[in-house]
Short mmCIF file of C-alpha atoms in Angstrom, two decimals:
data_model
loop_
_atom_site.label_atom_id
_atom_site.label_comp_id
_atom_site.label_asym_id
_atom_site.label_seq_id
_atom_site.Cartn_x
_atom_site.Cartn_y
_atom_site.Cartn_z
CA MET B 5 20.44 -58.61 -2.29
CA GLU B 6 20.95 -55.85 -4.93
CA LEU B 7 17.84 -53.28 -4.77
CA LYS B 8 16.05 -52.99 -7.37
CA GLU B 9 14.02 -49.69 -8.45
CA GLN B 10 10.99 -51.55 -7.48
CA ASP B 11 12.39 -51.75 -4.40
CA SER B 12 14.57 -48.90 -3.55
CA ARG B 13 10.85 -47.25 -4.44
CA LEU B 14 8.89 -49.66 -1.48
CA LEU B 15 11.59 -49.80 0.84
CA GLY B 16 11.60 -45.95 1.35
CA TYR B 17 7.88 -45.57 1.04
CA LEU B 18 7.40 -48.10 3.62
CA TYR B 19 9.72 -46.92 6.42
CA HIS B 20 7.81 -43.74 7.47
CA ASN B 21 4.75 -45.35 5.71
CA ALA B 22 3.81 -48.83 7.01
CA ARG B 23 0.87 -48.73 8.21
CA GLU B 24 -1.23 -47.50 6.05
CA PRO B 25 -3.70 -49.72 3.35
CA ILE B 26 -1.70 -51.95 0.97
CA SER B 27 -4.44 -50.24 -2.31
CA LYS B 28 -2.93 -47.27 -0.95
CA ILE B 29 1.13 -48.20 -0.93
CA ALA B 30 0.47 -49.74 -4.36
CA LYS B 31 -0.57 -45.85 -5.70
CA GLU B 32 2.55 -44.58 -4.36
CA THR B 33 5.44 -46.31 -4.96
CA ARG B 34 3.22 -47.56 -8.90
CA LEU B 35 2.76 -51.12 -8.11
CA SER B 36 0.27 -53.37 -7.85
CA ARG B 37 -1.61 -54.87 -4.64
CA GLU B 38 -0.23 -58.31 -5.21
CA GLN B 39 3.55 -56.96 -6.85
CA VAL B 40 3.74 -55.11 -2.71
CA VAL B 41 2.43 -57.63 -0.82
CA TYR B 42 4.81 -59.66 -1.65
CA ARG B 43 8.20 -58.01 -1.52
CA ILE B 44 7.43 -57.10 1.78
CA ASN B 45 6.53 -61.04 2.71
CA LYS B 46 9.68 -61.88 1.04
CA TYR B 47 11.34 -58.53 3.15
CA LEU B 48 10.22 -60.11 5.98
CA SER B 49 10.81 -64.43 5.35
CA GLU B 50 14.87 -63.23 3.86
CA GLY B 51 15.20 -61.10 7.06
CA ILE B 52 15.73 -57.40 5.37
CA ILE B 53 12.61 -56.09 7.52
CA ARG B 54 13.72 -56.91 10.64
CA LYS B 55 10.85 -54.84 12.68
CA PHE B 56 8.00 -52.67 11.80
CA VAL B 57 8.36 -50.25 14.44
CA THR B 58 6.10 -48.15 16.51
CA PHE B 59 7.12 -45.03 18.55
CA PHE B 60 5.80 -43.03 21.32
CA ASN B 61 5.78 -39.36 23.01
CA TYR B 62 7.55 -41.04 25.66
CA PRO B 63 6.94 -37.05 27.99
CA LYS B 64 3.31 -37.88 27.62
CA LEU B 65 3.33 -41.00 29.57
CA GLY B 66 5.57 -39.57 32.21
CA TYR B 67 9.08 -40.29 30.85
CA ASN B 68 10.98 -36.48 30.38
CA ALA B 69 14.49 -37.78 29.86
CA PHE B 70 15.99 -39.43 27.17
CA ALA B 71 19.54 -41.16 27.07
CA VAL B 72 21.99 -42.83 25.05
CA ALA B 73 25.16 -44.74 26.64
CA LEU B 74 28.18 -45.85 24.73
CA ILE B 75 29.74 -48.41 27.04
CA LYS B 76 33.55 -49.57 26.25
CA PHE B 77 34.55 -52.96 28.60
CA THR B 78 37.88 -53.79 29.85
CA LYS B 79 38.00 -57.14 27.79
CA PRO B 80 35.18 -58.78 25.99
CA LYS B 81 33.84 -61.35 27.90
CA TYR B 82 32.26 -58.53 29.86
CA ILE B 83 29.72 -57.45 26.78
CA GLU B 84 27.84 -61.01 26.79
CA GLU B 85 28.43 -60.42 30.89
CA PHE B 86 26.07 -56.86 30.72
CA HIS B 87 23.45 -57.62 27.80
CA LYS B 88 22.25 -59.99 30.56
CA LYS B 89 21.86 -57.78 33.01
CA LEU B 90 20.07 -54.98 30.86
CA GLU B 91 17.52 -57.76 30.07
CA LYS B 92 16.63 -57.78 33.54
CA ASP B 93 16.46 -53.60 33.00
CA ASP B 94 13.08 -51.53 31.97
CA PHE B 95 13.90 -48.54 30.30
CA TRP B 96 15.93 -49.87 27.56
CA ILE B 97 14.74 -48.95 23.79
CA SER B 98 17.64 -50.27 22.05
CA LYS B 99 20.66 -51.66 22.39
CA GLY B 100 23.43 -52.90 20.26
CA LEU B 101 27.47 -53.62 19.02
CA VAL B 102 29.75 -51.04 18.24
CA SER B 103 32.79 -52.27 16.21
CA ASN B 104 35.28 -49.38 17.31
CA LYS B 105 35.69 -47.42 20.61
CA TYR B 106 32.96 -48.41 22.32
CA ASP B 107 31.38 -51.90 22.58
CA LEU B 108 27.78 -51.70 23.24
CA SER B 109 25.35 -48.62 22.12
CA ILE B 110 21.70 -48.57 23.99
CA GLN B 111 19.53 -46.14 23.83
CA GLY B 112 16.66 -45.35 27.31
CA ILE B 113 14.08 -43.39 28.68
CA PHE B 114 13.48 -42.38 31.78
CA LYS B 115 11.08 -40.60 33.71
CA THR B 116 14.06 -37.46 34.91
CA GLU B 117 17.46 -36.98 34.21
CA LYS B 118 18.09 -37.84 38.72
CA GLU B 119 17.25 -41.12 36.93
CA ILE B 120 19.59 -41.54 34.86
CA ASN B 121 22.77 -40.13 36.45
CA GLU B 122 21.72 -42.70 39.33
CA TYR B 123 21.37 -45.66 37.03
CA PHE B 124 24.83 -44.82 35.78
CA PHE B 125 26.21 -44.58 38.24
CA ASN B 126 25.28 -47.80 40.27
CA VAL B 127 26.30 -49.67 37.18
CA THR B 128 29.19 -48.31 36.33
CA LYS B 129 30.21 -48.87 40.12
CA GLU B 130 29.09 -52.29 40.60
CA TYR B 131 30.73 -53.33 37.04
CA SER B 132 33.84 -51.06 38.12
CA GLU B 133 36.14 -54.47 36.96
CA ALA B 134 34.34 -54.82 33.97
CA ILE B 135 33.42 -50.82 32.41
CA GLU B 136 36.65 -49.12 31.39
CA ASP B 137 34.20 -45.71 29.88
CA VAL B 138 30.46 -44.70 29.01
CA LEU B 139 29.68 -41.94 27.57
CA ILE B 140 26.50 -40.55 28.59
CA ILE B 141 24.92 -38.82 26.03
CA LYS B 142 21.24 -36.67 27.03
CA PRO B 143 19.80 -35.48 23.97
CA TYR B 144 16.91 -32.18 23.53
CA TYR B 145 16.86 -32.44 20.04
CA THR B 146 16.23 -36.03 17.89
CA GLU B 147 15.22 -35.57 14.36
CA MET B 148 14.54 -39.19 11.91
CA TYR B 149 14.75 -38.81 8.42
CA PRO B 150 12.84 -40.30 5.52
CA LEU B 151 15.05 -42.96 3.81
CA LYS B 152 16.61 -40.00 1.24
CA PHE B 153 19.52 -42.33 -0.28
CA LEU B 154 16.94 -45.21 -1.97
CA GLY B 155 15.36 -42.01 -3.53
CA ASN B 156 12.64 -40.93 -1.35
CA LYS B 157 12.08 -37.89 -0.70
CA ARG B 158 8.49 -38.00 0.68
CA GLY B 159 7.04 -38.85 4.04
CA ASP B 160 7.52 -36.34 6.96
CA ASN B 161 10.78 -35.77 9.22
CA MET B 162 9.75 -37.15 12.93
CA THR B 163 11.11 -34.72 15.83
CA ILE B 164 11.44 -36.09 19.02
CA THR B 165 11.65 -33.39 22.03
CA ASP B 166 12.53 -34.18 25.68
CA GLU B 167 9.89 -31.40 26.32
CA GLN B 168 7.41 -31.34 29.37
CA SER B 169 4.00 -32.37 28.63
CA GLU B 170 1.04 -33.39 29.80
CA ILE B 171 0.53 -36.62 31.07
CA ILE B 172 -2.10 -38.74 29.19
CA LYS B 173 -4.60 -40.48 31.64
CA LEU B 174 -4.69 -44.65 29.82
CA ASP B 175 -6.69 -47.29 30.65
CA ASP B 176 -5.71 -51.30 30.71
CA LYS B 177 -6.78 -51.03 26.53
CA ASP B 178 -5.28 -48.63 25.59
CA LYS B 179 -1.73 -50.54 27.00
CA LYS B 180 -2.94 -53.16 24.96
CA ILE B 181 -2.94 -51.75 22.00
CA MET B 182 -0.16 -49.91 22.12
CA LYS B 183 1.87 -53.37 23.17
CA ALA B 184 0.21 -55.33 20.36
CA LEU B 185 1.85 -51.82 17.97
CA GLU B 186 4.86 -52.44 19.50
CA GLU B 187 5.74 -55.87 19.14
CA ASP B 188 4.47 -55.53 15.47
CA GLY B 189 3.75 -51.69 13.80
CA ARG B 190 2.58 -52.94 11.22
CA ILE B 191 -0.51 -55.10 12.56
CA LYS B 192 -4.04 -55.14 11.38
CA LEU B 193 -6.54 -53.22 12.91
CA VAL B 194 -8.60 -56.59 13.84
CA ASP B 195 -5.53 -58.28 15.50
CA ILE B 196 -5.25 -55.25 17.61
CA ALA B 197 -9.05 -56.04 18.54
CA LYS B 198 -8.09 -59.48 19.34
CA LYS B 199 -5.69 -58.86 21.45
CA ALA B 200 -7.05 -56.06 23.36
CA GLY B 201 -9.88 -58.25 23.65
CA ILE B 202 -13.08 -55.36 22.28
CA SER B 203 -14.50 -54.67 19.67
CA ALA B 204 -12.39 -53.54 16.45
CA GLU B 205 -14.91 -50.57 16.63
CA LEU B 206 -13.53 -49.15 19.72
CA ALA B 207 -10.14 -50.21 19.02
CA LEU B 208 -10.37 -47.68 15.63
CA TYR B 209 -11.47 -45.26 17.99
CA LYS B 210 -8.58 -45.55 20.37
CA LEU B 211 -6.37 -46.06 17.74
CA ARG B 212 -7.64 -43.05 16.63
CA ARG B 213 -7.71 -40.91 19.84
CA LEU B 214 -3.82 -42.05 20.76
CA LYS B 215 -2.91 -40.37 16.66
CA LYS B 216 -4.67 -37.35 17.87
CA GLU B 217 -3.01 -37.43 21.63
CA GLU B 218 0.09 -37.79 20.00
CA ILE B 219 0.86 -40.75 22.22
CA ILE B 220 1.69 -42.25 18.93
CA ALA B 221 4.73 -40.11 17.49
CA GLY B 222 5.32 -42.62 13.73
CA SER B 223 6.88 -45.74 12.25
CA ARG B 224 9.59 -47.28 10.85
CA ILE B 225 11.10 -50.11 9.99
CA MET B 226 14.39 -51.39 11.05
CA PHE B 227 16.01 -53.17 8.36
CA ASP B 228 19.54 -55.43 8.68
CA MET B 229 21.39 -53.41 6.93
CA ASN B 230 24.13 -55.61 5.76
CA LYS B 231 22.00 -57.48 3.75
CA LEU B 232 21.12 -54.33 1.71
CA GLY B 233 24.90 -54.12 0.98
CA TYR B 234 24.76 -51.02 3.53
CA ASN B 235 27.22 -49.72 6.63
CA TYR B 236 26.17 -48.03 9.83
CA SER B 237 27.57 -45.49 11.21
CA LEU B 238 27.58 -42.66 13.43
CA LEU B 239 29.49 -39.38 13.68
CA SER B 240 30.39 -37.71 16.61
CA ILE B 241 30.38 -33.92 16.08
CA ASN B 242 31.69 -31.26 18.67
CA LEU B 243 31.06 -27.66 17.56
CA LYS B 244 33.11 -25.11 20.03
CA ASN B 245 30.64 -22.45 19.36
CA PHE B 246 27.32 -24.22 19.57
CA SER B 247 25.25 -21.04 18.48
CA ILE B 248 21.31 -21.37 17.37
CA GLU B 249 22.62 -20.49 14.08
CA ASN B 250 25.35 -23.07 13.67
CA GLN B 251 22.23 -25.79 15.49
CA ASN B 252 19.86 -24.95 12.11
CA LYS B 253 23.33 -25.05 10.10
CA LEU B 254 23.37 -28.40 11.66
CA LYS B 255 20.09 -29.07 10.62
CA GLU B 256 19.68 -28.16 7.88
CA PHE B 257 22.48 -30.18 6.26
CA ALA B 258 20.96 -32.80 7.87
CA ASN B 259 17.90 -32.82 6.68
CA SER B 260 19.24 -32.42 3.23
CA ASN B 261 23.02 -35.40 3.10
CA LYS B 262 20.98 -37.96 1.45
CA HIS B 263 23.12 -40.08 3.67
CA VAL B 264 22.38 -38.92 7.19
CA ASN B 265 19.12 -40.83 8.33
CA SER B 266 18.95 -38.89 11.66
CA LEU B 267 20.26 -35.94 13.95
CA THR B 268 20.69 -35.98 17.55
CA LEU B 269 21.76 -32.96 19.41
CA SER B 270 22.71 -32.70 23.28
CA LEU B 271 24.78 -29.34 25.21
CA ALA B 272 27.47 -31.72 26.30
CA LYS B 273 29.82 -32.56 24.80
CA PRO B 274 29.81 -33.90 22.05
CA ASN B 275 27.09 -31.99 21.11
CA CYS B 276 25.52 -33.19 17.16
CA PHE B 277 25.67 -37.33 16.59
CA MET B 278 25.17 -37.91 12.89
CA GLN B 279 23.91 -41.37 11.74
CA LEU B 280 24.89 -42.07 8.55
CA PHE B 281 23.83 -45.53 6.03
CA HIS B 282 26.26 -45.73 3.25
CA LYS B 283 27.70 -48.24 1.24
CA GLU B 284 31.45 -47.76 0.85
CA HIS B 285 33.23 -45.56 3.42
CA SER B 286 34.07 -42.90 1.94
CA ILE B 287 31.08 -41.74 1.84
CA ILE B 288 32.20 -40.91 5.62
CA LYS B 289 35.24 -38.95 3.96
CA GLU B 290 33.35 -36.94 2.46
CA THR B 291 30.29 -36.06 4.43
CA ILE B 292 32.60 -34.94 7.19
CA ASP B 293 35.34 -32.83 4.17
CA GLU B 294 31.07 -32.05 4.01
CA LEU B 295 30.86 -30.60 7.26
CA LYS B 296 33.90 -29.14 7.98
CA SER B 297 33.97 -26.74 5.07
CA LEU B 298 30.47 -25.65 6.43
CA PHE B 299 32.48 -24.76 9.15
CA THR B 300 35.75 -23.97 8.49
CA ASN B 301 35.55 -21.18 9.94
CA GLU B 302 34.27 -22.69 13.35
CA SER B 303 36.28 -24.97 15.37
CA ILE B 304 35.31 -28.25 15.33
CA SER B 305 36.20 -31.97 15.45
CA ILE B 306 34.18 -35.10 14.05
CA ASP B 307 34.91 -38.90 15.68
CA ILE B 308 33.59 -41.70 13.70
CA ILE B 309 31.09 -44.57 15.65
CA LEU B 310 31.10 -48.26 13.07
CA LEU B 311 27.95 -49.25 14.77
CA ASN B 312 26.97 -53.18 13.47
CA ASN B 313 23.74 -52.63 12.75
CA GLU B 314 20.59 -49.97 13.87
CA GLY B 315 20.27 -51.18 17.15
CA GLU B 316 19.94 -54.88 17.33
CA GLU B 317 17.04 -55.43 19.88
CA ILE B 318 14.47 -52.75 19.97
CA ASN B 319 11.47 -51.90 22.48
CA THR B 320 10.00 -48.89 22.07
CA LEU B 321 7.69 -49.44 25.87
CA PRO B 322 10.27 -50.74 27.85
CA PHE B 323 8.10 -49.78 30.52
CA LEU B 324 4.82 -50.07 29.94
CA ALA B 325 4.18 -52.67 32.65
CA THR B 326 4.59 -49.64 34.90
CA LEU B 327 2.40 -47.14 33.12
#
């Protein structure tokens, strides 16, 4: 799909603001209400928008350990077999295929780091014949940005950190509201109330409480980037000198570079990941050159991981039944 200027404005604004009323979206994007409704329905029907996603504050739900795993299998046939195994697990937030070096990317949330270690120890032992290599990243800082490559500079960055928080008690109605938001981040209030079996007034009260308590961290849209003509890549970066000063340089670079859509920092090697949306592969080279120029006096290594899409399957509340 060739994006028109109106499409870029609307998609860029919707990215972190999908739950806003149509009237406000129309005002902010300088479109009519009818144009906004028509275009959103068009994006959905054509599969450009794959899902309106709601993110949650996992530490407040008792889950304090986030992990990303990149897995390389000995044979392609094992990829589908492992996919089926993951369907039974209640930790993964997203999973998708990788085009080079690795075969599968998984993002998961656990209660403790011990759970992460035990899970992947058992998996690599059970699937020793199938798994050739696995890289486990335990981020302590993740920041997501607006769609800068569409010219959108408005909207807050969304920071997700694995810090210990006071666990918020939830009742069954709260959980049903959260599940409704997980399934469709743009679901209407009346439909939330229906799914939770409560009045619209009570649903609104509970929804506001979930936001006030910061249990709802924010929202995003999951696109089919290929249909927009964009590719999705990940830069795996390791800085030998991972000082606070250099970490801040990485944050400033990621925040200002229009192709960087998220930043992840980890204390293990590699200690930084940057997600890129780009049309031409030359953008990857340009970004790498800019990073090397930024850290010209540092020891830095950069690898490229090509992902098929931004998470082929998304489930931001995989453990809801156990809350």
